[in-house]
Coordinates of C-alpha atoms in Angstrom, one line a residue:
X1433 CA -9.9 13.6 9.4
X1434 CA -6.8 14.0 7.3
X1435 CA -5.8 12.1 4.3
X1436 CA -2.6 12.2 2.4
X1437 CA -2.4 11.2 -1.5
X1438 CA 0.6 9.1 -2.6
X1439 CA 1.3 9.1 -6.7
X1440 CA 3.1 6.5 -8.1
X1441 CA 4.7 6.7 -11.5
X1442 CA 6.2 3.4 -12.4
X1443 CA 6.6 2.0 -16.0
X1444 CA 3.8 0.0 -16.5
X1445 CA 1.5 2.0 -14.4
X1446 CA 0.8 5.3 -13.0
X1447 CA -1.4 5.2 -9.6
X1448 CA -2.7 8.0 -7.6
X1449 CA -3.4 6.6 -3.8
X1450 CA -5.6 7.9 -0.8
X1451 CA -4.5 7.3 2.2
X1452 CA -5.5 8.0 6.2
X1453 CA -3.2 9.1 8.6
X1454 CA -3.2 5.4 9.7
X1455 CA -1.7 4.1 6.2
X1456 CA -4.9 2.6 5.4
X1457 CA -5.4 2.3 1.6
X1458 CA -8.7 4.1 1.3
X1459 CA -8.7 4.4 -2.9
X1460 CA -6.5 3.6 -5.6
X1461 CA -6.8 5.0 -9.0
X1462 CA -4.6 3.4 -11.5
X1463 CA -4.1 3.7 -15.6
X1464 CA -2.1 1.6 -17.7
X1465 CA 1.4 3.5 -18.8
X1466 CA 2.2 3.3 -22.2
X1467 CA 6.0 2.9 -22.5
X1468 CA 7.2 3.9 -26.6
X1469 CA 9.3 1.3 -27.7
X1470 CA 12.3 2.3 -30.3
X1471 CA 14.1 -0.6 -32.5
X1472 CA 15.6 -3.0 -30.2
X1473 CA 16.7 -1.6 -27.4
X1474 CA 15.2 1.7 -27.2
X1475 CA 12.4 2.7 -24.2
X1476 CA 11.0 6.1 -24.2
X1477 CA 7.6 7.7 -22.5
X1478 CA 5.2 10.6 -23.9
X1479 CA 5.9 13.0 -20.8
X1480 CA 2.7 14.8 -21.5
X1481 CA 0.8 12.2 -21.6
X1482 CA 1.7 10.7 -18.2
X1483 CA 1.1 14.0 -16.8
X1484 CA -2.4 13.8 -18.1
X1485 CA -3.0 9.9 -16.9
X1486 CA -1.7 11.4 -13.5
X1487 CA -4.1 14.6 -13.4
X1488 CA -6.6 12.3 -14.2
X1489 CA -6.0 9.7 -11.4
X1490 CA -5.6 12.4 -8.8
X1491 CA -9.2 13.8 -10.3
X1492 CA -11.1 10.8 -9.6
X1493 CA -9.2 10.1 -6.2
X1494 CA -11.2 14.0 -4.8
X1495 CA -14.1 13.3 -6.7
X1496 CA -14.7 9.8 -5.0
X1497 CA -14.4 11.0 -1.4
X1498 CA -14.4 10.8 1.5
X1499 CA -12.0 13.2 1.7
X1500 CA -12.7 16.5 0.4
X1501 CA -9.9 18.5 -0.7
X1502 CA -10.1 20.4 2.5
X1503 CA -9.1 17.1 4.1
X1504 CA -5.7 16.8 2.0
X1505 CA -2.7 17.0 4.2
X1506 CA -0.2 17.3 1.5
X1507 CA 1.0 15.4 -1.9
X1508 CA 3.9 12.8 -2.0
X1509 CA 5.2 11.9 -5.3
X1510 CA 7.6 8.9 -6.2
X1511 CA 8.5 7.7 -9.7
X1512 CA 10.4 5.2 -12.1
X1513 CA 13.7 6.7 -11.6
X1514 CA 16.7 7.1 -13.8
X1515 CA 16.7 8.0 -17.4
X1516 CA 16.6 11.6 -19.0
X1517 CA 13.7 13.6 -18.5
X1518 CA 14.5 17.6 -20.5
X1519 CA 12.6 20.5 -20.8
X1520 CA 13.6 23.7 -22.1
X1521 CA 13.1 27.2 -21.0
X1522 CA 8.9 26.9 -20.7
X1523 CA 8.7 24.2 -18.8
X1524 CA 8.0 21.8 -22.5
X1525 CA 9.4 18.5 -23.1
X1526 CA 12.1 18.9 -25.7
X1527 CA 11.5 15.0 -26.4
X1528 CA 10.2 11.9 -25.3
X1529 CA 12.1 10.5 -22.2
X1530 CA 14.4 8.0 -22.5
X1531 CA 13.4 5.6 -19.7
X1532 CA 15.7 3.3 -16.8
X1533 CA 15.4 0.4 -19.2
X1534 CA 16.5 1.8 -22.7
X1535 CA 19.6 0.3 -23.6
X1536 CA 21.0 2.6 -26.3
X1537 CA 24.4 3.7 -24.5
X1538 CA 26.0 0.6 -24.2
X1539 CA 28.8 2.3 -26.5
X1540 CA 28.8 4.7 -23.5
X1541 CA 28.9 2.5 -20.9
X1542 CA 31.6 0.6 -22.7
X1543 CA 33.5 3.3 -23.2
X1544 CA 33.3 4.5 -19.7
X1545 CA 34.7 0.8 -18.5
X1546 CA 36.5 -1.3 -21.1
X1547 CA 38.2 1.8 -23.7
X1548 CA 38.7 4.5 -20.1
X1549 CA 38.3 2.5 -16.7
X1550 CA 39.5 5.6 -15.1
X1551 CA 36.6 7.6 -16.2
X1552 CA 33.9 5.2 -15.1
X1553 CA 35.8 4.5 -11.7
X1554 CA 35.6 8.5 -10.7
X1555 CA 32.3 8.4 -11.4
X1556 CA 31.5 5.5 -9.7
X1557 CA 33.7 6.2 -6.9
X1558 CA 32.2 10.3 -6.4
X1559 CA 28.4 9.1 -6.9
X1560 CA 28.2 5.6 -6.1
X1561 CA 26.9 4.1 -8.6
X1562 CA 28.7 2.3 -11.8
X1563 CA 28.0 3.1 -15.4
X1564 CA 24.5 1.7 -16.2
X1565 CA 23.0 2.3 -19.6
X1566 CA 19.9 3.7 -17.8
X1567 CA 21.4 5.9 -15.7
X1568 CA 21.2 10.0 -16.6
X1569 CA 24.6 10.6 -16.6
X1570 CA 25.1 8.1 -19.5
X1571 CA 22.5 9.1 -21.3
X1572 CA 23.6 12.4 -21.0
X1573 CA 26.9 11.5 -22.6
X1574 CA 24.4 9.9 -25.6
X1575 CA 22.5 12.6 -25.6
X1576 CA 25.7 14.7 -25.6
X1577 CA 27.2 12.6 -28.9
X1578 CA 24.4 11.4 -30.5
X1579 CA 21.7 14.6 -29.7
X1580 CA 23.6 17.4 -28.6
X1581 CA 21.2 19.9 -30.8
X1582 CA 18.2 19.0 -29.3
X1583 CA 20.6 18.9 -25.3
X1584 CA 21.7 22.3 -26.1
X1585 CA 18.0 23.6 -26.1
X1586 CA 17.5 21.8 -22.1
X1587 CA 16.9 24.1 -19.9
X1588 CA 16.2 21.9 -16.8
X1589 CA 17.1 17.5 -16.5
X1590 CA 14.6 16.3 -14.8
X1591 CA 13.4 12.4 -13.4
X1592 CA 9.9 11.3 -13.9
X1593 CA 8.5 12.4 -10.1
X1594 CA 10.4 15.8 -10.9
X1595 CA 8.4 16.2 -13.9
X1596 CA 5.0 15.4 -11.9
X1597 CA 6.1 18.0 -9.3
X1598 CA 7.1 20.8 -11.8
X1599 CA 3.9 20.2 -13.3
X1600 CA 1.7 20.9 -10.0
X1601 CA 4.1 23.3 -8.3
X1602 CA 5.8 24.9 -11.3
X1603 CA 8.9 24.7 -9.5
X1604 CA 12.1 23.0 -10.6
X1605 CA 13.7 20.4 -8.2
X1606 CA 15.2 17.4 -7.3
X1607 CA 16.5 15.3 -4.1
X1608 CA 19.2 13.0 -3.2
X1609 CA 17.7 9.6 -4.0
X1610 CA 16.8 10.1 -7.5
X1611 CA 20.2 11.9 -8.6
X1612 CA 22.4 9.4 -6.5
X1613 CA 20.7 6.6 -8.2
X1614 CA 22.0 8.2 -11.7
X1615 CA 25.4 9.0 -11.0
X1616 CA 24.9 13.0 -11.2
X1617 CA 25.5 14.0 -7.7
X1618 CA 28.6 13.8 -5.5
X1619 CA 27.2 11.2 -2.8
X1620 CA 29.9 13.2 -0.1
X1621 CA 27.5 16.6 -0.7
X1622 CA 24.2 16.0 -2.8
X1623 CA 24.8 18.7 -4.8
X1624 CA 26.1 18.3 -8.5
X1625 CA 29.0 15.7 -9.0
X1626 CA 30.7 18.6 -10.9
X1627 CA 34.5 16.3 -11.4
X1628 CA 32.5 13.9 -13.1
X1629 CA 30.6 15.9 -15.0
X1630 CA 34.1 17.6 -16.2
X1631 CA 36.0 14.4 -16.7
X1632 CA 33.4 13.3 -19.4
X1633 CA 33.2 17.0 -21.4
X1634 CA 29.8 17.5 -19.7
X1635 CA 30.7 20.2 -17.8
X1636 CA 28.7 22.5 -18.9
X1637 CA 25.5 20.7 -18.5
X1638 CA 26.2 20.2 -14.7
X1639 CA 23.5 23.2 -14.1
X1640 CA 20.7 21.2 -15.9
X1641 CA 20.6 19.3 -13.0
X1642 CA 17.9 21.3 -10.0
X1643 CA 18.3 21.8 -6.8
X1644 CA 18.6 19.0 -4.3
X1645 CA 16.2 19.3 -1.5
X1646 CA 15.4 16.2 0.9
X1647 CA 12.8 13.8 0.4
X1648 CA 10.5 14.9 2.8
X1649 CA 10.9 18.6 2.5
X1650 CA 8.0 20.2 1.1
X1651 CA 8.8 21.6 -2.3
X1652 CA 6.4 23.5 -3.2
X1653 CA 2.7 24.0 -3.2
X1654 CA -0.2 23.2 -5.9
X1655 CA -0.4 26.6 -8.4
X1656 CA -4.0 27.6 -9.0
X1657 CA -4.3 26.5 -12.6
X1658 CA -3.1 22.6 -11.5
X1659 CA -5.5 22.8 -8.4
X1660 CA -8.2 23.8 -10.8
X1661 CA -7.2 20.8 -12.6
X1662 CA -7.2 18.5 -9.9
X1663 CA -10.0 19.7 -7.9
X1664 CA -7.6 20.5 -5.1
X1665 CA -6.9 23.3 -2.7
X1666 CA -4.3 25.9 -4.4
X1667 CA -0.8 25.9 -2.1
X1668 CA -1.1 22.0 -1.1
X1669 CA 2.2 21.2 -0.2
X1670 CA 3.4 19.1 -2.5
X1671 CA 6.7 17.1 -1.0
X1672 CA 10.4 16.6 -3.1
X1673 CA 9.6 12.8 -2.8
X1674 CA 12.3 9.7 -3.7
X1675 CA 12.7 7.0 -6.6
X1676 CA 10.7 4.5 -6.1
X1677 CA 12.5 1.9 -4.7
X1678 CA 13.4 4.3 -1.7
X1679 CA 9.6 5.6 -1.0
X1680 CA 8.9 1.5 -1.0
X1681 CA 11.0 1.2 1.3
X1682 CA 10.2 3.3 3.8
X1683 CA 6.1 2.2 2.4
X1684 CA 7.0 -0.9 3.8
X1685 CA 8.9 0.0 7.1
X1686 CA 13.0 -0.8 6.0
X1687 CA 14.1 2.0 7.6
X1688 CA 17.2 0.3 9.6
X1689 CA 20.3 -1.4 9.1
X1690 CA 18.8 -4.5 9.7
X1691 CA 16.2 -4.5 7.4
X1692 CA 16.5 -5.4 3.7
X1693 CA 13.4 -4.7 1.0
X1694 CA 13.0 -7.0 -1.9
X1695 CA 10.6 -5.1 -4.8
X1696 CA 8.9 -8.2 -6.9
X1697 CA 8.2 -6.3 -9.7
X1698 CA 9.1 -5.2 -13.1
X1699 CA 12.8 -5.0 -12.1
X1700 CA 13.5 -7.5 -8.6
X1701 CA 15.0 -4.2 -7.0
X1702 CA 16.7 -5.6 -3.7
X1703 CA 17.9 -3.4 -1.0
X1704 CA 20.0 -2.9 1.9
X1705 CA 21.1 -0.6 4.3
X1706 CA 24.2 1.2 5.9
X1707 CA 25.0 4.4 7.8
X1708 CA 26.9 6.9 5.4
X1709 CA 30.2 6.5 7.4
X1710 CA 30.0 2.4 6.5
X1711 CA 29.5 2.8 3.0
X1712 CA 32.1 1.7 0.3
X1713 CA 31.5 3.8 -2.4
X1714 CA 33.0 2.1 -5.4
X1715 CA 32.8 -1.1 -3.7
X1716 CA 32.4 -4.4 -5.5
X1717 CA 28.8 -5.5 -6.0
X1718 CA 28.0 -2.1 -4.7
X1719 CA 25.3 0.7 -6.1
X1720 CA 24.5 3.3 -3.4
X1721 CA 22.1 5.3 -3.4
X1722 CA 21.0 8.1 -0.7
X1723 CA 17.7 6.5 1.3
X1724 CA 15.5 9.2 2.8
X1725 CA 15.9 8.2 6.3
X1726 CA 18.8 10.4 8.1
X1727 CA 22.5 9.6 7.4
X1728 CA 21.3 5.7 5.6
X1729 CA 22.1 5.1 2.2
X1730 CA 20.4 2.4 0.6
X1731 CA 22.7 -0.7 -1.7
X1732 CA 20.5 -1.3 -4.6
X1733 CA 20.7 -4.3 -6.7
X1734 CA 17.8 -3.9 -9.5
X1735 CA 17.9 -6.5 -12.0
X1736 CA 16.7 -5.8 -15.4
X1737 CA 13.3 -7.8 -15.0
X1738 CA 11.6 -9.6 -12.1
X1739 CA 7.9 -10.6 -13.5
X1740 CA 8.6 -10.1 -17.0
X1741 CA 9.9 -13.4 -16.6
X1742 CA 6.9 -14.9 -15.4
X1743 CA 4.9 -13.2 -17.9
X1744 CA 6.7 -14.5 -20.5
X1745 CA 6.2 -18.3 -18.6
X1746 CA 2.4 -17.4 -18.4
X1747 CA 1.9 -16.5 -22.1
X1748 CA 4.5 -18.9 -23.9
X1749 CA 4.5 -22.2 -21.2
X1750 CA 1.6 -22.6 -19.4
X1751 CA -1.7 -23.2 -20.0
X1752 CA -3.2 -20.9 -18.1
X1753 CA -3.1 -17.6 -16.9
X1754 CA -4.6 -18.2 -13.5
X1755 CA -2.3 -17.5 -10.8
X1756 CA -4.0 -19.8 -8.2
X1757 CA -3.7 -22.6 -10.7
X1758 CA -0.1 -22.0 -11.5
X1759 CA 0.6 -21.9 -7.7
X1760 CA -1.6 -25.2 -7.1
X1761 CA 0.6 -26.5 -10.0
X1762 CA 4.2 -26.0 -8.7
X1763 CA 3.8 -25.5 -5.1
X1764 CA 4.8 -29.4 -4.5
X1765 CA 7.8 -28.8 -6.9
X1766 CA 10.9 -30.3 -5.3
X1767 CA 14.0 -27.7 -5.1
X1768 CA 15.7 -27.5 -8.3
X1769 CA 12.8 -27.9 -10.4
X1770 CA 13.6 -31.6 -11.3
X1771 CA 17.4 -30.7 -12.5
X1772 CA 16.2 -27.3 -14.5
X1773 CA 18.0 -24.0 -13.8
X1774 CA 16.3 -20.8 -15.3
X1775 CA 18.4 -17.9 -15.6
X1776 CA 15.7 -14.8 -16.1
X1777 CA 17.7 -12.2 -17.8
X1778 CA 15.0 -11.8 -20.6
X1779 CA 15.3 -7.6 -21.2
X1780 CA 16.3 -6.5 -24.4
X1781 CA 19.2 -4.4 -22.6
X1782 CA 20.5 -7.7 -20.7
X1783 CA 21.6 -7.5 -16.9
X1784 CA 22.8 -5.0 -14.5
X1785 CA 22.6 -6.5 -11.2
X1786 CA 24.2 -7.9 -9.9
X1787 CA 26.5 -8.1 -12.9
X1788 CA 26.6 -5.9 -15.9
X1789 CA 26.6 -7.1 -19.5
X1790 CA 24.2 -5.7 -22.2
X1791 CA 24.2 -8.8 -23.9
X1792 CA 22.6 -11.3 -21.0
X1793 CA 20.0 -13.8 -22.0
X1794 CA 17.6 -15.1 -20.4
X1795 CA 18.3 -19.2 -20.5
X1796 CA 16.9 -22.8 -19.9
X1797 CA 19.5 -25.4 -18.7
X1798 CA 19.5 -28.9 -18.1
X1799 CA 15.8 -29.8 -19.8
X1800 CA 15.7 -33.7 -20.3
X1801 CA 12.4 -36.1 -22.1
X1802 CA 11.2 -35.9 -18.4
X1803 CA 11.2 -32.2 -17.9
X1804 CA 7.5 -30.7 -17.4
X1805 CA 5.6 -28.2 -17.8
X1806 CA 5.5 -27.8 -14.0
X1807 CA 9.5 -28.0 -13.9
X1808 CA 9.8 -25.0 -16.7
X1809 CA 7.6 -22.8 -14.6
X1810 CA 9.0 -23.7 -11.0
X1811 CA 12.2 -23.1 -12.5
X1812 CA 11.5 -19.8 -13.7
X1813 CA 10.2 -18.7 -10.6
X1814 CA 13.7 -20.0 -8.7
X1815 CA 15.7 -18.4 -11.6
X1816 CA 14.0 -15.1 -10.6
X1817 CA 14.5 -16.0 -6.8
X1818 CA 18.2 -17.4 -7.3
X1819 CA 18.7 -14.0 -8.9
X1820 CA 17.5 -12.6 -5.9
X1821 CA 20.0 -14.2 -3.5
X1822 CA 22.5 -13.9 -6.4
X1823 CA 22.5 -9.9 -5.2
X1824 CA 22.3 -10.6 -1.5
X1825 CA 25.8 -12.8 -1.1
X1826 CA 26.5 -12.6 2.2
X1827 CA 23.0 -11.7 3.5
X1828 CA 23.2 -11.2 7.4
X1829 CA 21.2 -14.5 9.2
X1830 CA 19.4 -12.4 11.1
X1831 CA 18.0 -9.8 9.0
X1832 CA 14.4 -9.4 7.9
X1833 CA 13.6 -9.2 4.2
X1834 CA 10.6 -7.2 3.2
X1835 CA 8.7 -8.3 -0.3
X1836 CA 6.3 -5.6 -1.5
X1837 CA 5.5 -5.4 -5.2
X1838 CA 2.9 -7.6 -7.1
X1839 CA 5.1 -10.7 -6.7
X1840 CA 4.7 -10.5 -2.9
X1841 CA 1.0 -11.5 -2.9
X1842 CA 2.4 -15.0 -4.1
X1843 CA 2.7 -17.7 -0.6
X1844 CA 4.2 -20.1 -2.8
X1845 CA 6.9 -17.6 -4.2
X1846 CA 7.5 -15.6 -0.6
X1847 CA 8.0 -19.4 0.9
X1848 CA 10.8 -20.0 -1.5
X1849 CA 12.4 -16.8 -0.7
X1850 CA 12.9 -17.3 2.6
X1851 CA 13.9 -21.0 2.2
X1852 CA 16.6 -19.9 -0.7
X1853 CA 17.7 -17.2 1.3
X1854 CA 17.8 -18.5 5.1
X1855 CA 15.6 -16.0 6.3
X1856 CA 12.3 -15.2 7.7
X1857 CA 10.4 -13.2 5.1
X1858 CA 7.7 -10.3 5.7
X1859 CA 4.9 -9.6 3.8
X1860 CA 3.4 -6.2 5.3
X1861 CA -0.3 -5.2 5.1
X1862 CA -1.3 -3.3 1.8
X1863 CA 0.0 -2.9 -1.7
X1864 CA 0.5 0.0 -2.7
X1865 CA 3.9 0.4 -0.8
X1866 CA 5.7 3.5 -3.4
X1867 CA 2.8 5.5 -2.9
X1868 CA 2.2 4.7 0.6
X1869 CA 6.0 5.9 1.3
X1870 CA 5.6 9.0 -0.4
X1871 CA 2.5 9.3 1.6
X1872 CA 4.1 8.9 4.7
X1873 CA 6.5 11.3 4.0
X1874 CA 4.5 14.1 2.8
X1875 CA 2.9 13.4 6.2
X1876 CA 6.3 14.2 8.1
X1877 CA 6.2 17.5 6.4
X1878 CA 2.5 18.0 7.2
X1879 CA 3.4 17.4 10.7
X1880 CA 1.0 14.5 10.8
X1881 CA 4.1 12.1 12.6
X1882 CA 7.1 13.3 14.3
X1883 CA 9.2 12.0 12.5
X1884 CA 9.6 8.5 10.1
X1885 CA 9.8 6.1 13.0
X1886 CA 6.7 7.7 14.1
X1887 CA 5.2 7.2 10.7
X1888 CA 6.2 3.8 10.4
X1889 CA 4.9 2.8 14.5
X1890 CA 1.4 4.4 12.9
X1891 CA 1.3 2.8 9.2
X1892 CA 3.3 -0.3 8.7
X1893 CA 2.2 -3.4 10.1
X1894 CA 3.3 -7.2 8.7
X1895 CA 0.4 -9.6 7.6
X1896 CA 2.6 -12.5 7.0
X1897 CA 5.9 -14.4 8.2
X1898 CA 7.4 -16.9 6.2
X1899 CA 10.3 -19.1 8.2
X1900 CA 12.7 -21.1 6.0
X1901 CA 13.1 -24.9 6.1
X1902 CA 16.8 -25.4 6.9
X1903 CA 17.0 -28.2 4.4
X1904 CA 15.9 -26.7 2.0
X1905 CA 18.1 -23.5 2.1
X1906 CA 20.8 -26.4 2.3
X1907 CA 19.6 -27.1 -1.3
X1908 CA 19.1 -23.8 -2.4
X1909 CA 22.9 -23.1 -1.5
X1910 CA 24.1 -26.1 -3.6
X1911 CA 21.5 -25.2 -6.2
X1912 CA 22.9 -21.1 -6.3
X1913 CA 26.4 -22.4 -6.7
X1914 CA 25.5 -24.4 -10.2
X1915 CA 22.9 -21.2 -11.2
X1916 CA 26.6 -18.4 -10.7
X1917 CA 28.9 -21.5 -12.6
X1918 CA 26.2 -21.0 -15.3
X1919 CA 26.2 -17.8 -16.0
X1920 CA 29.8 -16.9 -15.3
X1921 CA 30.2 -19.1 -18.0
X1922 CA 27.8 -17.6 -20.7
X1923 CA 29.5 -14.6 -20.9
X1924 CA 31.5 -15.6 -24.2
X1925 CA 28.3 -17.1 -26.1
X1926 CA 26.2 -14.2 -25.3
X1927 CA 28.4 -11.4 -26.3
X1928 CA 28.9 -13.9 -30.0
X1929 CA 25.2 -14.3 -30.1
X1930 CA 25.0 -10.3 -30.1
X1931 CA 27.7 -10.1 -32.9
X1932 CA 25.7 -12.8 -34.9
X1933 CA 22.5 -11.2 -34.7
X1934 CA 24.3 -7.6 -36.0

């Protein structure tokens, strides 16, 4: 039988998954990741040490069977995406990487948007996405002011699953998701957004970037001294892989225009899709990024934090940490959480989607002598979901939204989706939905399916369908237009909260 192994490299853990060729989850091996964090609004990563936590997981998946590494079809590879990943000449980090979520370059991205518009509209216009703090262009123009000793040693830029790859292969590359996401390629060609790169005095730091291949192409294969390492065959084909949210996506089967994928996970990373030709690069409430299915690129609205928030509700509110209790607790919540809006912007680099402001604060409003414990929680998960539809204005009535992430094993939560949303809502079979779309894909260049319908007809399959309550979405509509009023209007006091605090 063949198998195919899915890694997954996200920022708070890194998973290596076996799967068969019918998408079955056969063995997960998972370690905690260890994000560095700097001051307040500085997130880094030990790039050696998640390569080791990766060799390790990979170990353990060939060690435990059933497959034998004769069995293994090929290596998929997805990642946290974003941020700034160098290594110079020998293939050695040059420094930790600065991760999606740092917020040091907001004097960039300020720059770039309030001081010369211009600038941040060419780049936003040629790549399709706006300046983000995370993103590797601006933090190449950090790096590039605030660094440029330690930039000027870079031989190669890299994102976290280029890093894994280059570590296994010992070749350099990249693909289209990953730099479209971070504003360095042209999203007309996939190859180096070279105007932008000129317009900003980073010109010559354009050939950092590797070459693009697509994300099911196979890269390259395992050298000896990482199959030695692994305890796999030497040449496995090792795929170019995507960012994360675009291997979930196709993990979970949004592969058309109809389908949208809602990630419920460290960042709420909501996505839909459009053929290249229908996309408004530079558009308003737009962030494009290139999905690995044919001509689609995927609109991605990735808030700062998703379940941060509820961990924060778990640890500081309630009184337990029991899921099933906490969903036994609000599940007969009315809608509005007895008059309390929740507004879960609680990262130390603020919001992104679908608004940017650094400064954004997570916020209770309207608490009274008769709010409970219940209402707080309830409220926090609506602020979360409200945030959620707050990226999806204008969500077509008859499209299919897709959870997959750890927030997606929650009934209570996937109910009020769909009820704030007006759509049905799909939870598809399995979990581990980045790895299982990398997975799938190094299976396309295995020649296990066709082609990625063909891998989706043999791998995705939904568990559960949750209809709204038309009354309810009524609610939620009324609700959503208080929840936008709210934070429209915080702008002023958070950015004089931020000057107090300095």
């Amino acid at each position: 039988m063949q198998y195919l192994i899915g890694i997954d490299a996200g920022t708070s853990n890194v998973k290596a998954v076996l799967f068969d060729a019918l998408g079955r989850e056969i063995r997960t091996e998972a370690i905690e990741n260890e994000p560095i964090y700097v001051g307040e609004v500085g997130v880094e990563q030990n790039m050696s040490l998640l390569w080791d936590k990766i060799a390790v997981c990979i170990k353990q998946i060939v060690e435990a069977g059933p497959a034998s590494k004769d069995d293994i079809a090929g290596i998929g590879v997805t990642g946290q995406g974003e941020g700034i990943w160098l290594v110079d000449e020998n293939g050695e980090p040059l420094q930790n990487a600065i991760l999606w979520c740092d917020g040091r370059a907001a004097d960039e991205v300020a720059a770039l948007t309030e001081t010369r518009p211009e600038l941040g509209e060419l780049l936003f216009r040629t790549t399709g996405s706006p300046p983000l703090t995370g993103t590797q262009m601006v933090l190449l123009k950090w790096m590039a002011d605030h660094r440029k000793d330690v930039l000027d040693r870079a031989a190669h830029m890299l994102f976290c699953k280029d890093w894994i790859r280059y570590k296994m292969t010992g070749i350099y590359a990249g693909d289209f998701s990953d730099g479209s996401t971070s504003a360095i390629l042209d999203a007309q060609t996939g190859q180096p957004a070279r105007q932008v790169f000129k317009a900003l005095g980073l010109e010559k730091y354009a050939d950092l970037v590797p070459p693009v291949k697509a994300s099911a192409d196979v890269a390259g294969g395992l050298t000896d001294e990482a199959a030695a390492a692994l305890g796999l065959n030497p040449g496995t084909p090792v795929i170019a892989g995507a960012i994360d949210v675009v291997a979930t996506a196709v993990g979970i089967g949004a592969i058309g225009v109809s389908d949208v994928c809602t990630i419920l996970g460290t960042t709420c990373a909501t996505e839909t899709f459009r053929h290249k030709a229908d996309c408004n690069f530079g558009g308003p409430q737009t962030r494009w990024l290139k999905h690995a299915v044919g001509d689609l690129f995927m609109n991605l609205q990735a808030t700062m934090n998703g379940t941060p928030n509820l961990d924060w509700a778990l640890n500081e509110v309630a009184l337990t940490q029991d899921f099933d209790q906490i969903e036994a607790m609000i599940q007969d919540q009315p809608v509005g959480s007895g008059g309390v809006i929740y507004h879960p912007y609680v990262s130390a680099a603020g919001e992104r989607a679908p608004f940017y402001d650094p400064h954004a604060k997570a916020n209770f409003f309207g608490i009274s002598a008769q709010t409970t414990r219940a209402d707080l929680i309830h409220a926090v998960y609506e602020g979360i979901t409200l945030s959620i539809k707050d990226c999806l204005r204008g969500l077509d009535a008859n499209a299919k939204v897709y959870l997959a992430g750890g927030g997606a094993k929650s009934a209570v939560w996937a109910q009020m989706i769909a009820d704030a949303l007006g759509v049905q809502t799909i939870i598809s079979a399995g979990s581990e939905f980045g790895a299982k779309g990398a997975a799938m894909m190094a299976g396309i260049a295995a020649g296990v399916y066709a082609h990625f319908e063909d891998a989706k007809r043999a791998c995705c399959f939904a568990e559960k369908t949750y209809l709204p309550d038309p009354k309810k979405t009524e609610r939620y509509d009324e609700l959503y237009g208080i929840y936008v009023e709210l934070r429209e209007a915080m702008a002023d006091p958070w950015r004089r909260r931020a000057a107090f605090l300095k």
